[in-house]
Coordinates of C-alpha atoms in Angstrom, one line a residue:
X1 CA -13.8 55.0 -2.4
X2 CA -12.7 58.4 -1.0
X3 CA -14.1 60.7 -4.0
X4 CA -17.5 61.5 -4.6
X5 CA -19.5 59.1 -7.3
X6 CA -21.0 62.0 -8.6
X7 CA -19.6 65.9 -8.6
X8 CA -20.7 68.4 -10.7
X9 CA -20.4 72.1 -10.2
X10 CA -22.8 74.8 -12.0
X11 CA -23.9 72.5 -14.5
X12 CA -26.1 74.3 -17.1
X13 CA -27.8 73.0 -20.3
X14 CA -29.3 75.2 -22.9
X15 CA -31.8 74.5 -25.9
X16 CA -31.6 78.3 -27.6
X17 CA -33.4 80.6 -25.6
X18 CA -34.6 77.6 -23.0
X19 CA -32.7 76.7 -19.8
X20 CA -33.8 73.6 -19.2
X21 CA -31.1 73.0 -16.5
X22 CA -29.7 76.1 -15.1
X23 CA -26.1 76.0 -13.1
X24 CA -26.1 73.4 -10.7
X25 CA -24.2 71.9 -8.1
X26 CA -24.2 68.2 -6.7
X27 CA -22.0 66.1 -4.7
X28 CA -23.1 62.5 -4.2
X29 CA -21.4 59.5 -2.7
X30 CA -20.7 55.8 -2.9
X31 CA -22.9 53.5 -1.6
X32 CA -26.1 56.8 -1.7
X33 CA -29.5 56.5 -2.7
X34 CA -30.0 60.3 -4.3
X35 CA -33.5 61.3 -4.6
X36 CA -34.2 64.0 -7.5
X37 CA -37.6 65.3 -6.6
X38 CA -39.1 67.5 -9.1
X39 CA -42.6 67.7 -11.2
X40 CA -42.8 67.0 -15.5
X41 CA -40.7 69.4 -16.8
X42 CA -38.5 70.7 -13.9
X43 CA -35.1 69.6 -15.7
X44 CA -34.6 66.1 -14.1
X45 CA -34.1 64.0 -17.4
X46 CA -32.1 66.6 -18.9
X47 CA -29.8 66.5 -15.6
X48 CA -29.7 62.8 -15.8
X49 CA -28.6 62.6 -19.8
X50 CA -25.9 64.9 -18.5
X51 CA -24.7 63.1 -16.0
X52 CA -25.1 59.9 -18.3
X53 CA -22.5 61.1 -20.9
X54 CA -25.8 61.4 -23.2
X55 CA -26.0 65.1 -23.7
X56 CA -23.6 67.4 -23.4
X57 CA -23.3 70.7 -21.1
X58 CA -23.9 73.8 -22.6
X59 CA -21.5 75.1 -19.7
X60 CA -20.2 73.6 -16.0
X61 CA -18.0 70.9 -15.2
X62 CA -17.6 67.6 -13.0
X63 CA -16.9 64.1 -13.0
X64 CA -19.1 60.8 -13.1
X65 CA -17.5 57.4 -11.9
X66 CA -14.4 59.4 -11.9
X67 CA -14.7 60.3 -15.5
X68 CA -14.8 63.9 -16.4
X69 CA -17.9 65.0 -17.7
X70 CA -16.5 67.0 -20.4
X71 CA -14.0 65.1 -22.0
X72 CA -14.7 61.6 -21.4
X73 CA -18.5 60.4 -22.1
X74 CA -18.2 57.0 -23.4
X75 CA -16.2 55.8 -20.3
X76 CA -19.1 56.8 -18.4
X77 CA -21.5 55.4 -20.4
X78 CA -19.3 51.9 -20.1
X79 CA -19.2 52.8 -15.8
X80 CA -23.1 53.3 -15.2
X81 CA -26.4 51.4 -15.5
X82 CA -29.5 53.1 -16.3
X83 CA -33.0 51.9 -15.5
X84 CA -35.7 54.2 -17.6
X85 CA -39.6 54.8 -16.9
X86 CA -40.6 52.5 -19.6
X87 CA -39.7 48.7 -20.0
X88 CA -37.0 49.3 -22.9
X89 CA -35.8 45.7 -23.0
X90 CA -37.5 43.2 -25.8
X91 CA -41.2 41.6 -25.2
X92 CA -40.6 39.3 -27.5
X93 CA -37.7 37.5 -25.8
X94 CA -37.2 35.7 -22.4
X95 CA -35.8 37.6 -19.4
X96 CA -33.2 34.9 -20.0
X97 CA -32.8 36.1 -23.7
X98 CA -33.2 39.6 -22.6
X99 CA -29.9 39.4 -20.6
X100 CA -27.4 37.2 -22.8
X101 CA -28.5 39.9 -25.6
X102 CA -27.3 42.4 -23.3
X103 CA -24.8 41.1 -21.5
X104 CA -23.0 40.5 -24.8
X105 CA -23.3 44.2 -25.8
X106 CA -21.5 44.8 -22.8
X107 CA -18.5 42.5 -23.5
X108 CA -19.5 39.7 -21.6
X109 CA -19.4 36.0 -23.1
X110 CA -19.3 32.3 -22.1
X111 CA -18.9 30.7 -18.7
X112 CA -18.5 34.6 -17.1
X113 CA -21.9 36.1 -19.1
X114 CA -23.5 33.2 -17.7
X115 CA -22.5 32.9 -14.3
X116 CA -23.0 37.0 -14.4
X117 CA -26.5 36.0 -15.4
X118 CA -27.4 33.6 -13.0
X119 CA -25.7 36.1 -10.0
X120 CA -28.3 38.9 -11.0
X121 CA -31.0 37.4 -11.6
X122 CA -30.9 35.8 -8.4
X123 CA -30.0 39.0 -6.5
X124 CA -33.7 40.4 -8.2
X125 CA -35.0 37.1 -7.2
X126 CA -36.5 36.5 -10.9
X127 CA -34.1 33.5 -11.1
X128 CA -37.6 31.7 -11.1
X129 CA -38.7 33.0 -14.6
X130 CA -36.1 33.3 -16.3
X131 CA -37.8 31.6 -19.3
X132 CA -40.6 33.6 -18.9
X133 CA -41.8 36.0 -22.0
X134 CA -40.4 39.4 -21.0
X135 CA -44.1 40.5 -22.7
X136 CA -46.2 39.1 -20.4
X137 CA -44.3 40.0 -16.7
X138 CA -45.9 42.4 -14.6
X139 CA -44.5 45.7 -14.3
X140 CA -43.2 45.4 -10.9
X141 CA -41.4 42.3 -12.4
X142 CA -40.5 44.1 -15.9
X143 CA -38.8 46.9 -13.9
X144 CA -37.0 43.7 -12.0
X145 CA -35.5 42.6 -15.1
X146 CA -34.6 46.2 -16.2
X147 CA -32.8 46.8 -12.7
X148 CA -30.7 43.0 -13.6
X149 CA -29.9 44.0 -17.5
X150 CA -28.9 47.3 -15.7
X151 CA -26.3 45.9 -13.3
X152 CA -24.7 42.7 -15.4
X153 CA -21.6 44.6 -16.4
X154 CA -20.9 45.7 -12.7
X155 CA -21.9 49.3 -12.7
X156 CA -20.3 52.0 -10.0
X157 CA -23.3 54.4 -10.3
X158 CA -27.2 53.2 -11.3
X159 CA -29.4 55.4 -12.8
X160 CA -33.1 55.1 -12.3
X161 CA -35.9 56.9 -14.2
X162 CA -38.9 57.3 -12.3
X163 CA -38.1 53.7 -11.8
X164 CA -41.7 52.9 -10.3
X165 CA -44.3 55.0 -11.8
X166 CA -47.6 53.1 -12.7
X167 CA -46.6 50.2 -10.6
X168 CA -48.6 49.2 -7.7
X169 CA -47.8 50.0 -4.1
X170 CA -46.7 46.3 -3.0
X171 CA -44.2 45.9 -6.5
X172 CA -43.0 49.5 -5.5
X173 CA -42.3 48.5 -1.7
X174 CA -40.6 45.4 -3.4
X175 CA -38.5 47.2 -5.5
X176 CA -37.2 49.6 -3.1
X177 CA -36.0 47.0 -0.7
X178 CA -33.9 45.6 -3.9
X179 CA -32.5 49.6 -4.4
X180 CA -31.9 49.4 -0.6
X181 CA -30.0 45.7 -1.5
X182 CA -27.9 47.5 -4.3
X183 CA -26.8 50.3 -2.3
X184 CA -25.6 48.6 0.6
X185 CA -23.2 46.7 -2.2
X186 CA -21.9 50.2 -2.6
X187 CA -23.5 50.8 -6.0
X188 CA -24.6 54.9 -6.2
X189 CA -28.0 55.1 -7.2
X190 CA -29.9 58.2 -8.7
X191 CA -33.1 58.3 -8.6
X192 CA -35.6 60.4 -10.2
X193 CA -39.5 61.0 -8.9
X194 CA -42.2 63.2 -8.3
X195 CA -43.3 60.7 -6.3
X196 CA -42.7 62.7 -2.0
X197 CA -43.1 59.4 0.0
X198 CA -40.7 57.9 -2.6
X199 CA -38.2 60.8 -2.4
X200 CA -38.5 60.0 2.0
X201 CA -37.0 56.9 1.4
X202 CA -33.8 58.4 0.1
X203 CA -30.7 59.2 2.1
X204 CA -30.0 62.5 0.6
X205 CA -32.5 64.7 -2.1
X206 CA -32.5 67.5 -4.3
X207 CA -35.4 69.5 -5.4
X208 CA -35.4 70.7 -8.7
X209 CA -38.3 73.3 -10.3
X210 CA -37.7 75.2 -13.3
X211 CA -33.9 73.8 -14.1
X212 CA -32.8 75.2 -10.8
X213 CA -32.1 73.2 -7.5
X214 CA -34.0 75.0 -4.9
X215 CA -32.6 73.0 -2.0
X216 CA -30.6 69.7 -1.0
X217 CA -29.9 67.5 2.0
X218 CA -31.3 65.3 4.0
X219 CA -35.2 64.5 4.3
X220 CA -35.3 64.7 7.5
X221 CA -33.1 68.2 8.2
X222 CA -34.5 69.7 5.0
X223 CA -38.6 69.1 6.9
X224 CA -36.7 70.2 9.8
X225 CA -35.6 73.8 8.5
X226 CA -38.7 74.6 6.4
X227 CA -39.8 78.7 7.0
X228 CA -42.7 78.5 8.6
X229 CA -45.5 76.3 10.2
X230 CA -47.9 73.6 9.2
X231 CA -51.4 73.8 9.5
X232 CA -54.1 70.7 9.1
X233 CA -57.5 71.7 8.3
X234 CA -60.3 69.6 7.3
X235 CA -63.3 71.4 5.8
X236 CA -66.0 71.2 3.0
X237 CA -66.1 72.4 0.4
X238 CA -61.8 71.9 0.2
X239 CA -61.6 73.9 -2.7
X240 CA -63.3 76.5 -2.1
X241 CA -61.5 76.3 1.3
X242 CA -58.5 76.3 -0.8
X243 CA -59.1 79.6 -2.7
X244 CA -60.4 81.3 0.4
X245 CA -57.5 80.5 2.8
X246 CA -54.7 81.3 -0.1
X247 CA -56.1 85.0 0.0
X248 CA -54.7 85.4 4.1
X249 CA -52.3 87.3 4.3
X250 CA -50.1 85.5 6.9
X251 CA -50.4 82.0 4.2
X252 CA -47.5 81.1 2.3
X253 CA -48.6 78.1 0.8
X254 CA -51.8 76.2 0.3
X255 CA -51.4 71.9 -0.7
X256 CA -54.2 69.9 -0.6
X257 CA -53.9 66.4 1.1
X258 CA -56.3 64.3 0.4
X259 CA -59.7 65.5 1.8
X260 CA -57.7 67.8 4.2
X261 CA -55.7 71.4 3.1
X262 CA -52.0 72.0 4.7
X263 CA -51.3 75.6 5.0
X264 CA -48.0 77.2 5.4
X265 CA -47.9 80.1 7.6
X266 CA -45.5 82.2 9.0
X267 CA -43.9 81.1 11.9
X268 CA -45.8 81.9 15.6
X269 CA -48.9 83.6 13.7
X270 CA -52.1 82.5 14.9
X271 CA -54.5 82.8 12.1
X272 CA -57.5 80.9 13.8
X273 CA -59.5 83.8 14.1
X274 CA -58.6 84.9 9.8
X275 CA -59.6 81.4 8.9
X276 CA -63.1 81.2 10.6
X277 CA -64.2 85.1 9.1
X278 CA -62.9 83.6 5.9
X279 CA -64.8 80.6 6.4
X280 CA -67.9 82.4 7.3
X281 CA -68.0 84.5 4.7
X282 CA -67.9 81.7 1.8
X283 CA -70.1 80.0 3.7
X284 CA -67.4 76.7 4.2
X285 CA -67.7 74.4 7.3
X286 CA -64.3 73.8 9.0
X287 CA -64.2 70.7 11.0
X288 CA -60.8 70.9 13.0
X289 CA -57.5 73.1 12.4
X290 CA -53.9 71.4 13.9
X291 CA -50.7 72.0 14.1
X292 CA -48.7 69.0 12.1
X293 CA -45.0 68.2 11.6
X294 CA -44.1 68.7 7.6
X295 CA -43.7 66.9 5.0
X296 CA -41.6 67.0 1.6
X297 CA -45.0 67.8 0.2
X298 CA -45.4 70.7 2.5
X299 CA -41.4 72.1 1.7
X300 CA -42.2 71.3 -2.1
X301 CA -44.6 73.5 -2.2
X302 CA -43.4 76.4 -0.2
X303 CA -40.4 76.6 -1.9
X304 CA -41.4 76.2 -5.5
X305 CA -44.2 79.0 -5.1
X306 CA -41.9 81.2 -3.5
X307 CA -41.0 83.6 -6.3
X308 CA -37.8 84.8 -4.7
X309 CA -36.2 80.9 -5.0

């Protein structure tokens, strides 16, 4: 397919005085795994009921699966999938159940809803327990079943919901490879997180912070162009290392990491010398300062505390 799965241009969404979405742009293709990287709140679910035929833009335009955005909703709804946060499929009925419900909603019946069954359940490799109680499946396996109720009717473009969260890190490797699997079929998926190693493993990302996209690309190029360099240190206390490193004036950015601080600092300036006085004088022990590549943590945060983004 030579047109985009998704394009949408200055795509806005207002709720009275609130701009939970404000005028973006996004062009994403067949066969893409699209990260949408943002914290609680930043405008990601609103994008994606947009871009679902769910809620309507307050202004923009674009089209989804080749539908227009505007004028044609409910043929997007029929030419996506759409994988949410929380298992939204019945407890009370088998995974088997679960999908002839389903699958009948979407038009399917007979020999084909079955066959359809059988195909994805075996391409999320719960073929196995099928007659399980949806209820009692683990939530890597829940989300499993969600992904294969998702895709029965054949879907162009799959959305997914913070498709992982509360799931543990061998389901959420799991699960990925089956995105991976989906992709390479040439099914679009969108994906929203918070999650930054999860947004790595997508081929392209935006990242979004107060309804605006503050930057998009590739992981790789977007680490690659951040303003500035990374600093490692590792010192006790952190916090107050935190607090007292923030105050420099040559410090853009302060994330912690763990038991270590990353500090964004402008580009050549050696601020060794800054951060032992500082040091000193709130009486903090640093253990070891290094220069590190960055990471999506380390652009998240310089770019959504930069005021002018």
């Amino acid at each position: 397919m030579n047109d985009p799965a998704i394009e949408v241009r200055n795509l806005t969404k207002k709720f009275g005085t609130l701009t939970a979405v404000d005028n973006i742009s996004l062009t994403i293709q067949y066969g893409e795994v699209f990260g949408y990287l943002g914290a609680n709140g930043a405008g990601k679910s609103t994008t994606m009921r947009m871009l679902c035929g769910i809620l309507a833009p307050s202004a923009g335009e674009g089209r989804v699966a080749g539908c227009n955005l505007i004028r044609s909703p409910e043929a997007i709804k029929q030419a996506i999938g759409y994988v949410s946060q929380r298992f939204s499929l019945y407890e009370d009925l088998t995974v088997l159940e679960n999908l002839s419900f389903y699958g009948q909603i979407y038009g399917l019946s007979g020999q084909r809803l079955r066959e359809r069954i059988t195909e994805v359940l075996k391409t999320v490799r719960m073929d196995k327990w099928q007659n399980r109680m949806s209820g009692t499946l683990s939530g890597g396996m829940k989300q499993r079943v969600a992904v294969a109720n998702a895709i029965l009717h054949r879907p162009k473009i799959l959305f997914l919901d913070e498709p992982t969260a509360g799931i543990d890190p061998i389901s959420r490797r799991s699960l990925w490879e089956l995105f991976y699997q989906l992709a390479q079929s040439g099914i679009t998926l969108f994906v929203t997180t918070h999650y930054m190693e999860e947004a790595e493993r997508c081929q392209n990302i935006a990242i979004i912070s107060r309804g605006r996209v503050l930057t998009q690309g590739e992981p790789a190029r977007l680490k690659e162009d951040i303003d500035g360099d990374i600093l490692e240190i590792t010192c006790q206390p952190v916090m107050a290392g935190a607090r007292a490193f923030r105050e420099i004036p040559q410090v853009k950015a302060v994330t912690l990491y763990g038991t270590n601080l990353h500090l964004n600092v402008e580009k050549g300036a050696d601020i060794t010398s800054r951060l032992r006085e500082a040091a000193n004088r709130e009486h903090i022990q640093i253990e070891s300062i290094r220069n590190i590549d960055p990471s999506l943590e380390d652009l998240f945060a310089t770019i959504a505390d930069d005021p002018n983004a």
